[in-house]
Amino acid sequence: MADVKKFPYASEVVLPPELEGWEEMYPPQRLFSKDREAWENKHFWYQDKIHAPEPMYPLDDIFQEAWQISLSQFTTRVFCIPPAQGVAQRMLGCYMYITAVEPPPPEVIAEKAEHFQKRVFYVFENYDALWDKWLEKFQALGREMESLKIPKEFDKYVPDSEIFPAPRGYTQAYEIIEAFNTIISQIFKAWQYHFEYLNLAYLGYLMFVDTARKLFPGIKESTIGKMVAGAEVSMFRPEEELCRLSRLAAGQPPVAEILKKSIPADKKIEELKSIDAGRVWLEELERIKNPWFFVSCGSGWYHFEGSWTNKMDVPFSYMQSYVERLEKGERIERSLTAISEERDRIVSEYKALIKTDDDRKSFEDAYKVVRTIYRYAEDHLFWVEHWLHTIWFEKIREFGGLLVKNNVLKKTDDIFLFNRFEVPMLLEDLATAWALGEGAPTRGKFWMEKAAKRKKILDAAREWMAAPGLGVPPEEVSEPFTVMLWGVTTDKVAEWLKGSETASKDVSEIKGFASSAGVAEGPARVLKLLEDVVKLEAGEIMVSPCTNPSWAPVFTKIKAAVTDIGGLTSHAAIVSREYGLPSVTGTGIATSVIKTGDIIKVDGSTGIVTIVKRA
Amino acid sequence: MAEKWIYWLKEVGQEDNNVVGKKCANLGELTKAGFHVPPGFALGVEAYSRFMKETEATDLLLKFLDTFHADPNNVADTLKYEEASNAMRALVESVKMPPDMEKTIKEYYAEMCRIAGCENIYVATRSAGPMSHPGQYETYLNVSGADDVAFNVVRVWSSTFNTRSVIARARLNLPLHYDPIGVAVLTMVDAKAAGVMFTVNPVNGDESKVAIEGSFGYGEAVVSGNVTPDRYLVDKITLEIDEKVISDKGSEFIYNPGTKEMEYIDLPPDQRKRQCLEDKEVLELTRLAKKIEAHFGCPQDVEWSISGSLPFPESIFLVQARPESVWGKKKKESVLGKKSGMELLFERATTPIKLKI
């Protein structure tokens, strides 16, 4: 066996032949390169399964590009976390690898320490007011993006209104070029804001973990998660709105009857419009739809996941089951008071165990620090990844629609097969053909062929098991996201090293975080997308890449949950504990190893998932 | 008036350490506090004194010791001590107990039988020194019938003359002929499983955990280290079982009605690696551990036993509680060094996390 302490270098990775041509989908600065090889080989790269679990669509890659800059700058140039540097990205075979850049020279660490104390302490002292400012500017940005005007169709002739009393001087040809430039700027700006307080929120959390562990060496991460979690954060609002709408419907039997029918959501909406009570209910739905139905059916990172607002079957199926449960007299809401009471009980009981007054005081202060800012981790998530991404995807589809209408692309979503530097070429091609007059051709055939080829490459990449890591694992880590978000720990790297030696079909046992105690055995249902929940049958064990609050109602149907991504404080872990279901999260490979119908055993106390019988 | 020398458990408490010995005092304290302890009574150190003085035991022992010479620090003399011990124990066990004492002990036993609603109930006669000498004196299990109870009380007393106790006293220059202890006479629990728990993680001193070790049968198997027990680590606050190690327990220590002896019996292969406790029992033990610790105000080392015939949770009995000896005595020192939240944040930000690859 080769040296087990090392993964292959990027240049040593052999890609399947079907992936040929993958590089041209991504800009050259995002690829491993000969000219930077010495620097690249000094770093340990691991596959980012949190943000890029699937092969990367070129236009979806924009969020990744944007966070590489933003996350890194807040650590290196803004809040100046002394020994930490940024997180760099590289694409390889359509998957994204990332690394924590090696620490800066000692004099830079010293300079940063000064800035850190001044700036970070200020943020913690003023966080509540700063959050209000953040939300205000972020919502303004989202509204700007919403109001962006993208022509539905090219006019045969510019309308009179643009000529008289004085010609406007520019046309839709310019408008469409400007609109795309603008939306690119807006998404980059949104992602600048995204990290404004996130690095500090994670750092605060890690500090609290350290503090708690010094006092209670055996305290579990899941317990710490319960201590710091905020119950009333934006990310839980969509679910709360669903419960409220369901209660409203349950109070109006004709509305409830329509919601309970087994017909698609658009038919239900039509029927609701035909009765008075239904119209009132729909008005209420419309009133809260933006922002609270602008929630992704997945992580918010891929265009194909969709959102409630454009996949209304998803929220309507939840409301259907909620109405049915309400009629049976069941409770549907999470009890926010129960959650915060439990949190306060845990904190005060641990505090009571602390032996000295000095330590109790430090602990209280550390807890205050983490509680001040930690809610940002769940608040920003709704506003950026869900609300704003929903707006973004809808707007991008408007460009896609225009390209399809003019025979530049076959399908609206094919626009996501071109990266953000290429889309302007397609738009310019279209604008030029329009300007040239009747009969001037675009390169539609060329673009369509390219799109078809890229689809094939992405399909092939989906079948390929990419290496979890590249290069030599480091001896220490100081970058907060590497530890907190990607969970790069001694155990994790060891697990990757082990996993890279076995093929997926030979795997009969996988390991993840023991995130909700209990044991369950049953048939697996692999749900790659939320819209697949319609196939889910009661008593199955859900196996999914990850979950978010838009999946909450699923948990009333299943026996246990297994995810690829997410630690002990992930959504799946929290909800599983609330419903008393066994769960194992952060397995890394569950959805690729387990197939629907396999009989699996989930042990939420040990974190082990066993494949008992293959389907 | 003669001094009182026999007590129901509920009549004694922690403050009676010197009167009835530590074990009896603690069991009395637990009983009074409402914990589920096997019913029973305690013989005070006064009972030992009366027995030794009112019979001729003391005189006979002193006479015997007149001619006994050995050096406790000389290993070669161990054999001499062993012979002396045998002689002294035989001597103590052969004298007749004062009739009023025997009568009273038998009356207490009869009352135990009456309350339990069963004749000749099985009891354990356990030693209870005023100082903690774990494992130094002896305990007799599954004793039944009034005569046997009285006789085994004497056997416990005579265990103060076992070799290791005599050598220990000789080393400390204490009188060899006299070492008053208490005796607990406790209803036997027909243990399906038993063991020990600490209200602190003994490995790292984490006071938010309860560490439980248990095995099938009677607790002596765990206490003596003769089997590898199952181990559970439970969080006191979340009541989650953090760790569960199920061991190959090999054998169980149980009563053999044929030989009337306690014996180690090999477990059938399919039993050896089975969990000896149900999760609900683990959690109930944890709740009890928290209550006991709160009652005594410091980390405790608790022995427990689970009856195979009673329904849960009445099946769970506490048979011993004493202060945990390692972490309980550690000086309470600050581990966070008086740092503020911001100082801790800065410390975190400037300290890289080591990976061990």
Short mmCIF file of C-alpha atoms in Angstrom, two decimals, chain A residues 5 82-83 116-117 120-121 124 203-204 206-207 210-211 214-218 220 223 226 345-346 349-350 353 355-356 358-359 362 365 475-477 483 490 493, chain B residues 204-209 235-238 240-242 290 332-342 344-357:
data_model
loop_
_atom_site.label_atom_id
_atom_site.label_comp_id
_atom_site.label_asym_id
_atom_site.label_seq_id
_atom_site.Cartn_x
_atom_site.Cartn_y
_atom_site.Cartn_z
CA LYS A 5 -0.84 9.64 5.15
CA PRO A 82 -4.44 36.52 13.39
CA PRO A 83 -2.98 33.18 12.26
CA PHE A 116 -8.66 42.01 15.51
CA GLN A 117 -8.94 43.29 19.05
CA VAL A 120 -13.94 42.35 16.56
CA PHE A 121 -14.53 43.51 20.11
CA PHE A 124 -19.55 41.95 19.59
CA LEU A 203 -15.17 31.81 15.82
CA GLY A 204 -17.44 32.63 18.75
CA LEU A 206 -15.45 27.50 18.51
CA MET A 207 -14.42 29.63 21.48
CA ASP A 210 -13.21 25.24 23.87
CA THR A 211 -14.44 26.86 27.05
CA LYS A 214 -12.09 22.79 29.43
CA LEU A 215 -14.75 22.65 32.15
CA PHE A 216 -16.49 19.48 30.99
CA PRO A 217 -14.05 17.40 28.92
CA GLY A 218 -16.77 15.00 27.82
CA LYS A 220 -20.93 16.54 23.45
CA THR A 223 -25.25 19.51 23.76
CA LYS A 226 -28.52 22.99 22.06
CA ARG A 345 -32.20 24.42 31.71
CA ILE A 346 -29.16 22.79 30.11
CA GLU A 349 -27.49 22.96 35.14
CA TYR A 350 -24.04 22.84 33.56
CA LEU A 353 -21.60 22.09 38.15
CA LYS A 355 -16.56 24.42 40.82
CA THR A 356 -15.12 27.92 41.17
CA ASP A 358 -14.03 32.62 38.64
CA ASP A 359 -14.75 29.85 36.16
CA SER A 362 -15.79 33.26 32.61
CA ASP A 365 -19.26 35.71 29.80
CA GLU A 475 -0.62 19.28 11.21
CA GLU A 476 -2.76 22.14 12.40
CA VAL A 477 -5.69 24.28 11.32
CA VAL A 483 -13.03 23.25 11.55
CA THR A 490 -8.19 14.29 12.83
CA VAL A 493 -9.23 13.03 7.58
CA ASN B 204 -11.03 12.93 33.57
CA GLY B 205 -12.99 14.30 36.52
CA ASP B 206 -15.86 15.58 34.34
CA GLU B 207 -18.63 16.18 36.85
CA SER B 208 -21.33 16.38 34.18
CA LYS B 209 -21.16 12.61 33.68
CA ASP B 235 -24.68 12.94 30.71
CA LYS B 236 -26.33 14.13 33.92
CA ILE B 237 -28.00 17.07 32.25
CA THR B 238 -29.20 15.80 28.90
CA GLU B 240 -28.12 10.95 26.99
CA ILE B 241 -26.01 7.80 27.03
CA ASP B 242 -22.77 9.15 25.56
CA LYS B 290 -27.72 12.81 40.63
CA LYS B 332 -11.10 23.27 43.25
CA GLU B 333 -8.92 25.34 40.94
CA SER B 334 -9.91 27.65 38.14
CA VAL B 335 -9.31 26.15 34.69
CA LEU B 336 -10.24 29.22 32.66
CA GLY B 337 -7.82 31.56 34.43
CA LYS B 338 -10.28 34.41 35.15
CA LYS B 339 -10.55 35.25 31.45
CA SER B 340 -13.40 37.31 30.05
CA GLY B 341 -15.43 36.17 27.05
CA MET B 342 -13.47 38.50 24.78
CA LEU B 344 -11.29 33.67 25.49
CA LEU B 345 -12.31 34.69 21.97
CA PHE B 346 -8.90 36.20 21.32
CA GLU B 347 -7.24 33.09 22.69
CA ARG B 348 -9.29 30.91 20.34
CA ALA B 349 -8.53 33.17 17.38
CA THR B 350 -4.79 33.01 17.99
CA THR B 351 -4.43 29.31 18.82
CA PRO B 352 -4.28 26.90 15.88
CA ILE B 353 -6.01 23.54 16.27
CA LYS B 354 -3.65 20.58 16.04
CA LEU B 355 -4.51 17.64 13.84
CA LYS B 356 -3.00 14.24 14.55
CA ILE B 357 -2.75 12.52 11.24
#
